[in-house]
């Protein structure tokens, strides 16, 4: 995999070099990561085995939870282990693999959020045609296309990363490998590559966010013609979705849709969308969703009774 590089490994500086703070990082992010895995796995298992959660919205939520778990796993375990390691070394190949995984599952999450917005738009604005438009076959095709699109995007990131020559320092001032910190170490003019990065990742984040906000505005505007009960249910669902969109896309746009500059808060912003958002998503979708909570209670009640 290694091309145009004399560097065979990198040293990740992590979030802090202070020993006491490193122990705090270990404890805090271990709790966050375990909560992310448990919460998203609970949603995945509940949707998989519950008969009441067979609608397209929960079909997409299944894949959002899966993408959340994988997205967090691409960075959190190394951050946790490195916090108690004397030296955080990552090989060149492992670094490139992490870039691929980070963008594959991050992009998949973006596409699934778009599909969930499409599902809500059809359900609320075109209710009579909803069963036909959002059939199971259509949903499966959309998810497959989302995986293909994510793979193409992450492959493009790898192509850019492999073009970077590294011949000097190998200290990455970050807790994970991504193109932005790697660009700082490359011994070449990275202006054109940064433009490609902004036009790829930055454009996907920004355009998707605008598209999602417009779609939810149209949905909320159309609720005027619904009954009070219908408005309340739809508003509750859409509010949860909008929260997730803002929490995820805000940091993403801040990181990827800007010129090649560095800010002191970059690492904390990255932590928020790579670890914080996947942790919060299960809480947002379960605490605000009576159907999911009831399905969980029934499913685990049946399992306990059967044992």
Short mmCIF file of C-alpha atoms in Angstrom, two decimals:
data_model
loop_
_atom_site.label_atom_id
_atom_site.label_comp_id
_atom_site.label_asym_id
_atom_site.label_seq_id
_atom_site.Cartn_x
_atom_site.Cartn_y
_atom_site.Cartn_z
CA UNK A 1 0.00 0.00 0.00
CA UNK A 2 2.85 2.37 0.76
CA UNK A 3 3.77 4.79 -2.03
CA UNK A 4 6.04 7.84 -2.38
CA UNK A 5 7.02 7.67 1.31
CA UNK A 6 10.10 7.09 3.43
CA UNK A 7 7.95 6.96 6.56
CA UNK A 8 6.81 3.49 7.69
CA UNK A 9 4.96 4.54 10.84
CA UNK A 10 3.42 7.55 12.54
CA UNK A 11 3.19 8.64 16.17
CA UNK A 12 -0.24 9.85 17.28
CA UNK A 13 0.00 12.62 19.89
CA UNK A 14 -3.61 12.04 20.98
CA UNK A 15 -5.77 14.51 22.86
CA UNK A 16 -3.21 15.31 25.54
CA UNK A 17 0.31 14.48 26.70
CA UNK A 18 -0.47 15.02 30.39
CA UNK A 19 -0.41 11.63 32.25
CA UNK A 20 -3.31 12.52 34.57
CA UNK A 21 -5.46 13.80 31.70
CA UNK A 22 -4.60 10.69 29.69
CA UNK A 23 -6.07 8.53 32.46
CA UNK A 24 -9.20 10.68 32.39
CA UNK A 25 -9.38 10.29 28.61
CA UNK A 26 -9.13 6.51 29.03
CA UNK A 27 -11.99 6.31 31.56
CA UNK A 28 -14.30 8.84 29.86
CA UNK A 29 -13.99 7.48 26.34
CA UNK A 30 -14.13 3.86 27.46
CA UNK A 31 -17.53 4.68 28.99
CA UNK A 32 -18.59 6.55 25.84
CA UNK A 33 -17.50 3.74 23.54
CA UNK A 34 -19.13 0.99 25.61
CA UNK A 35 -22.31 3.05 25.72
CA UNK A 36 -22.18 3.51 21.95
CA UNK A 37 -21.73 -0.20 21.25
CA UNK A 38 -24.37 -1.31 23.77
CA UNK A 39 -26.92 1.33 22.74
CA UNK A 40 -26.59 0.78 19.00
CA UNK A 41 -26.47 -3.01 19.36
CA UNK A 42 -29.67 -2.84 21.43
CA UNK A 43 -31.39 -0.91 18.64
CA UNK A 44 -30.07 -3.30 15.95
CA UNK A 45 -31.24 -6.41 17.84
CA UNK A 46 -34.62 -4.85 18.69
CA UNK A 47 -35.35 -3.86 15.08
CA UNK A 48 -34.10 -7.22 13.78
CA UNK A 49 -36.35 -9.35 15.99
CA UNK A 50 -39.33 -7.05 16.62
CA UNK A 51 -42.44 -7.55 14.48
CA UNK A 52 -43.73 -4.06 15.20
CA UNK A 53 -40.70 -2.23 13.78
CA UNK A 54 -40.94 -3.32 10.17
CA UNK A 55 -41.50 0.08 8.55
CA UNK A 56 -38.88 1.70 6.26
CA UNK A 57 -37.98 4.24 8.95
CA UNK A 58 -36.75 1.47 11.27
CA UNK A 59 -35.12 -0.36 8.36
CA UNK A 60 -32.97 2.75 7.84
CA UNK A 61 -32.49 3.21 11.59
CA UNK A 62 -31.05 -0.32 11.69
CA UNK A 63 -28.32 0.70 9.24
CA UNK A 64 -27.76 4.05 10.95
CA UNK A 65 -27.06 2.23 14.22
CA UNK A 66 -24.76 -0.20 12.41
CA UNK A 67 -22.88 2.67 10.75
CA UNK A 68 -22.67 4.50 14.11
CA UNK A 69 -21.10 1.47 15.81
CA UNK A 70 -18.56 0.95 13.02
CA UNK A 71 -17.83 4.69 12.71
CA UNK A 72 -17.03 4.95 16.42
CA UNK A 73 -15.04 1.69 16.32
CA UNK A 74 -12.80 3.11 13.59
CA UNK A 75 -11.35 5.64 16.07
CA UNK A 76 -12.42 5.06 19.69
CA UNK A 77 -10.56 1.80 20.54
CA UNK A 78 -7.21 3.23 19.41
CA UNK A 79 -7.85 6.48 21.31
CA UNK A 80 -8.64 4.47 24.46
CA UNK A 81 -5.61 2.16 24.18
CA UNK A 82 -3.24 4.98 23.24
CA UNK A 83 -4.31 6.94 26.34
CA UNK A 84 -2.57 4.35 28.55
CA UNK A 85 0.30 3.54 26.18
CA UNK A 86 3.75 5.04 26.53
CA UNK A 87 4.06 5.62 22.81
CA UNK A 88 1.15 5.67 20.34
CA UNK A 89 2.58 4.23 17.14
CA UNK A 90 0.48 3.44 14.07
CA UNK A 91 1.95 1.88 10.93
CA UNK A 92 1.54 3.50 7.52
CA UNK A 93 -0.84 0.76 6.34
CA UNK A 94 -2.90 0.91 9.54
CA UNK A 95 -3.14 4.68 9.15
CA UNK A 96 -4.41 4.43 5.57
CA UNK A 97 -6.88 1.71 6.63
CA UNK A 98 -8.20 3.96 9.38
CA UNK A 99 -8.72 6.79 6.88
CA UNK A 100 -10.70 4.38 4.68
CA UNK A 101 -12.88 3.07 7.54
CA UNK A 102 -13.50 6.55 8.96
CA UNK A 103 -14.78 7.87 5.64
CA UNK A 104 -16.63 4.70 4.64
CA UNK A 105 -18.85 4.59 7.72
CA UNK A 106 -19.02 8.38 8.11
CA UNK A 107 -20.27 8.75 4.55
CA UNK A 108 -22.67 5.84 5.05
CA UNK A 109 -24.16 7.66 8.04
CA UNK A 110 -24.69 10.75 5.88
CA UNK A 111 -26.46 8.77 3.17
CA UNK A 112 -28.67 6.93 5.69
CA UNK A 113 -29.70 10.24 7.28
CA UNK A 114 -30.68 11.46 3.80
CA UNK A 115 -32.71 8.28 3.20
CA UNK A 116 -34.46 8.73 6.55
CA UNK A 117 -35.41 12.28 5.53
CA UNK A 118 -36.73 10.99 2.19
CA UNK A 119 -38.76 8.36 4.04
CA UNK A 120 -40.31 10.99 6.35
CA UNK A 121 -41.05 13.27 3.39
CA UNK A 122 -42.91 10.54 1.49
CA UNK A 123 -44.73 9.33 4.62
CA UNK A 124 -45.98 12.80 5.54
CA UNK A 125 -46.36 14.56 2.18
CA UNK A 126 -47.47 11.58 0.04
CA UNK A 127 -49.10 9.17 2.50
CA UNK A 128 -51.33 7.39 -0.04
CA UNK A 129 -48.38 6.44 -2.26
CA UNK A 130 -46.03 5.69 0.64
CA UNK A 131 -46.36 1.85 0.59
CA UNK A 132 -45.56 1.79 -3.14
CA UNK A 133 -42.75 4.37 -3.18
CA UNK A 134 -41.00 3.07 -0.05
CA UNK A 135 -41.46 -0.65 -0.60
CA UNK A 136 -38.95 -3.06 0.94
CA UNK A 137 -37.36 -3.68 -2.47
CA UNK A 138 -36.84 0.07 -3.00
CA UNK A 139 -35.38 0.44 0.50
CA UNK A 140 -32.89 -2.38 -0.09
CA UNK A 141 -31.82 -0.84 -3.41
CA UNK A 142 -31.33 2.56 -1.73
CA UNK A 143 -29.18 1.03 1.03
CA UNK A 144 -27.06 -0.82 -1.53
CA UNK A 145 -26.56 2.42 -3.45
CA UNK A 146 -25.60 4.14 -0.18
CA UNK A 147 -22.92 1.50 0.47
CA UNK A 148 -21.62 1.86 -3.10
CA UNK A 149 -21.50 5.65 -2.79
CA UNK A 150 -19.69 5.40 0.55
CA UNK A 151 -17.16 2.98 -0.89
CA UNK A 152 -16.46 5.29 -3.83
CA UNK A 153 -16.03 8.27 -1.49
CA UNK A 154 -13.66 6.46 0.89
CA UNK A 155 -11.68 5.06 -2.04
CA UNK A 156 -11.22 8.61 -3.32
CA UNK A 157 -9.78 9.55 0.09
CA UNK A 158 -7.31 6.68 -0.12
CA UNK A 159 -6.24 7.73 -3.61
CA UNK A 160 -5.50 11.22 -2.27
CA UNK A 161 -3.67 9.84 0.78
CA UNK A 162 -1.48 7.54 -1.30
CA UNK A 163 -0.31 10.50 -3.37
CA UNK A 164 1.18 12.17 -0.30
CA UNK A 165 4.96 11.74 0.12
CA UNK A 166 6.25 11.63 3.71
CA UNK A 167 9.95 12.20 4.16
CA UNK A 168 10.28 14.16 7.38
CA UNK A 169 8.63 14.23 10.82
CA UNK A 170 6.07 11.53 11.58
CA UNK A 171 4.26 13.13 14.54
CA UNK A 172 0.50 13.42 13.92
CA UNK A 173 -1.05 16.02 16.19
CA UNK A 174 -4.32 14.11 16.40
CA UNK A 175 -5.83 10.99 17.97
CA UNK A 176 -6.54 9.31 14.62
CA UNK A 177 -5.40 9.29 11.01
CA UNK A 178 -7.29 11.53 8.62
CA UNK A 179 -6.34 13.49 5.55
CA UNK A 180 -6.12 16.90 7.26
CA UNK A 181 -3.40 15.94 9.79
CA UNK A 182 -1.61 13.90 7.13
CA UNK A 183 -1.52 16.90 4.79
CA UNK A 184 0.54 18.80 7.39
CA UNK A 185 3.26 16.12 7.29
CA UNK A 186 3.47 15.74 3.50
CA UNK A 187 6.68 17.10 1.94
CA UNK A 188 4.94 18.66 -1.07
CA UNK A 189 2.59 21.49 -1.95
CA UNK A 190 -0.80 20.20 -0.75
CA UNK A 191 -2.93 23.10 -2.04
CA UNK A 192 -4.49 21.11 -4.91
CA UNK A 193 -5.08 18.03 -2.77
CA UNK A 194 -6.75 20.17 -0.12
CA UNK A 195 -9.04 21.62 -2.81
CA UNK A 196 -9.95 18.08 -3.85
CA UNK A 197 -10.61 17.22 -0.19
CA UNK A 198 -12.91 20.22 0.25
CA UNK A 199 -14.69 19.50 -3.04
CA UNK A 200 -15.18 15.87 -1.97
CA UNK A 201 -15.76 15.58 1.78
CA UNK A 202 -16.63 19.25 2.27
CA UNK A 203 -19.13 19.28 -0.59
CA UNK A 204 -20.80 16.06 0.59
CA UNK A 205 -21.21 17.42 4.14
CA UNK A 206 -22.39 20.90 3.15
CA UNK A 207 -24.74 19.89 0.31
CA UNK A 208 -26.24 17.04 2.34
CA UNK A 209 -26.88 19.33 5.30
CA UNK A 210 -28.59 21.96 3.11
CA UNK A 211 -30.66 19.25 1.39
CA UNK A 212 -31.72 17.76 4.73
CA UNK A 213 -32.67 21.12 6.22
CA UNK A 214 -34.76 22.00 3.14
CA UNK A 215 -36.51 18.63 3.22
CA UNK A 216 -37.39 18.93 6.91
CA UNK A 217 -38.60 22.50 6.37
CA UNK A 218 -40.94 21.22 3.63
CA UNK A 219 -42.09 18.39 5.90
CA UNK A 220 -42.80 20.71 8.86
CA UNK A 221 -44.57 23.17 6.57
CA UNK A 222 -46.84 20.41 5.24
CA UNK A 223 -47.88 19.38 8.76
CA UNK A 224 -50.35 22.26 8.82
CA UNK A 225 -52.79 20.08 6.88
CA UNK A 226 -52.64 17.16 9.32
CA UNK A 227 -54.66 16.44 12.44
CA UNK A 228 -53.39 17.50 15.85
CA UNK A 229 -52.43 13.91 16.75
CA UNK A 230 -50.74 13.36 13.39
CA UNK A 231 -48.82 16.63 13.76
CA UNK A 232 -47.63 15.68 17.23
CA UNK A 233 -46.33 12.26 16.17
CA UNK A 234 -44.67 13.53 12.99
CA UNK A 235 -43.16 16.51 14.80
CA UNK A 236 -41.68 14.23 17.48
CA UNK A 237 -40.05 12.00 14.85
CA UNK A 238 -38.76 14.88 12.73
CA UNK A 239 -37.39 16.73 15.78
CA UNK A 240 -35.28 13.69 16.69
CA UNK A 241 -33.97 13.46 13.13
CA UNK A 242 -33.14 17.18 12.99
CA UNK A 243 -31.21 16.96 16.27
CA UNK A 244 -29.09 14.12 14.90
CA UNK A 245 -28.49 15.99 11.62
CA UNK A 246 -27.30 19.15 13.39
CA UNK A 247 -25.12 17.25 15.89
CA UNK A 248 -23.41 15.28 13.11
CA UNK A 249 -23.15 17.79 10.26
CA UNK A 250 -22.14 20.83 12.31
CA UNK A 251 -18.72 19.42 13.29
CA UNK A 252 -18.26 17.72 9.89
CA UNK A 253 -18.72 20.98 7.99
CA UNK A 254 -16.39 22.76 10.43
CA UNK A 255 -13.65 20.18 9.81
CA UNK A 256 -13.95 19.44 6.09
CA UNK A 257 -15.52 22.46 4.38
CA UNK A 258 -12.84 25.05 5.05
CA UNK A 259 -9.38 26.16 3.83
CA UNK A 260 -6.27 24.35 5.16
CA UNK A 261 -6.12 26.04 8.55
CA UNK A 262 -5.70 24.62 12.04
CA UNK A 263 -7.64 25.63 15.15
CA UNK A 264 -7.01 24.60 18.78
CA UNK A 265 -10.47 23.04 19.04
CA UNK A 266 -10.12 20.81 15.95
CA UNK A 267 -9.45 17.62 17.91
CA UNK A 268 -12.37 18.16 20.30
CA UNK A 269 -14.69 18.91 17.39
CA UNK A 270 -13.53 15.69 15.71
CA UNK A 271 -14.14 13.78 18.97
CA UNK A 272 -17.69 15.11 19.06
CA UNK A 273 -18.75 13.77 15.68
CA UNK A 274 -16.68 10.55 15.68
CA UNK A 275 -17.44 9.44 19.24
CA UNK A 276 -20.01 11.80 20.78
CA UNK A 277 -22.67 11.66 18.06
CA UNK A 278 -22.70 7.84 17.75
CA UNK A 279 -23.13 7.73 21.55
CA UNK A 280 -26.02 10.22 21.54
CA UNK A 281 -27.95 8.80 18.56
CA UNK A 282 -29.37 5.75 20.40
CA UNK A 283 -30.48 7.98 23.28
CA UNK A 284 -32.18 10.43 20.91
CA UNK A 285 -33.99 7.75 18.92
CA UNK A 286 -35.11 5.66 21.89
CA UNK A 287 -36.00 8.28 24.51
CA UNK A 288 -38.13 10.22 22.00
CA UNK A 289 -39.68 7.17 20.32
CA UNK A 290 -42.43 5.26 22.12
CA UNK A 291 -42.54 2.51 19.48
CA UNK A 292 -38.87 1.65 19.93
CA UNK A 293 -39.12 1.72 23.73
CA UNK A 294 -42.22 -0.52 23.72
CA UNK A 295 -40.62 -2.92 21.25
CA UNK A 296 -37.51 -3.16 23.47
CA UNK A 297 -39.62 -3.87 26.56
CA UNK A 298 -41.62 -6.59 24.76
CA UNK A 299 -38.57 -8.19 23.17
CA UNK A 300 -36.50 -8.40 26.36
CA UNK A 301 -39.55 -9.41 28.43
CA UNK A 302 -40.13 -12.34 26.08
CA UNK A 303 -36.44 -13.35 26.25
CA UNK A 304 -36.41 -13.21 30.05
CA UNK A 305 -39.64 -15.22 30.28
CA UNK A 306 -38.33 -17.84 27.83
CA UNK A 307 -35.22 -18.33 29.97
#
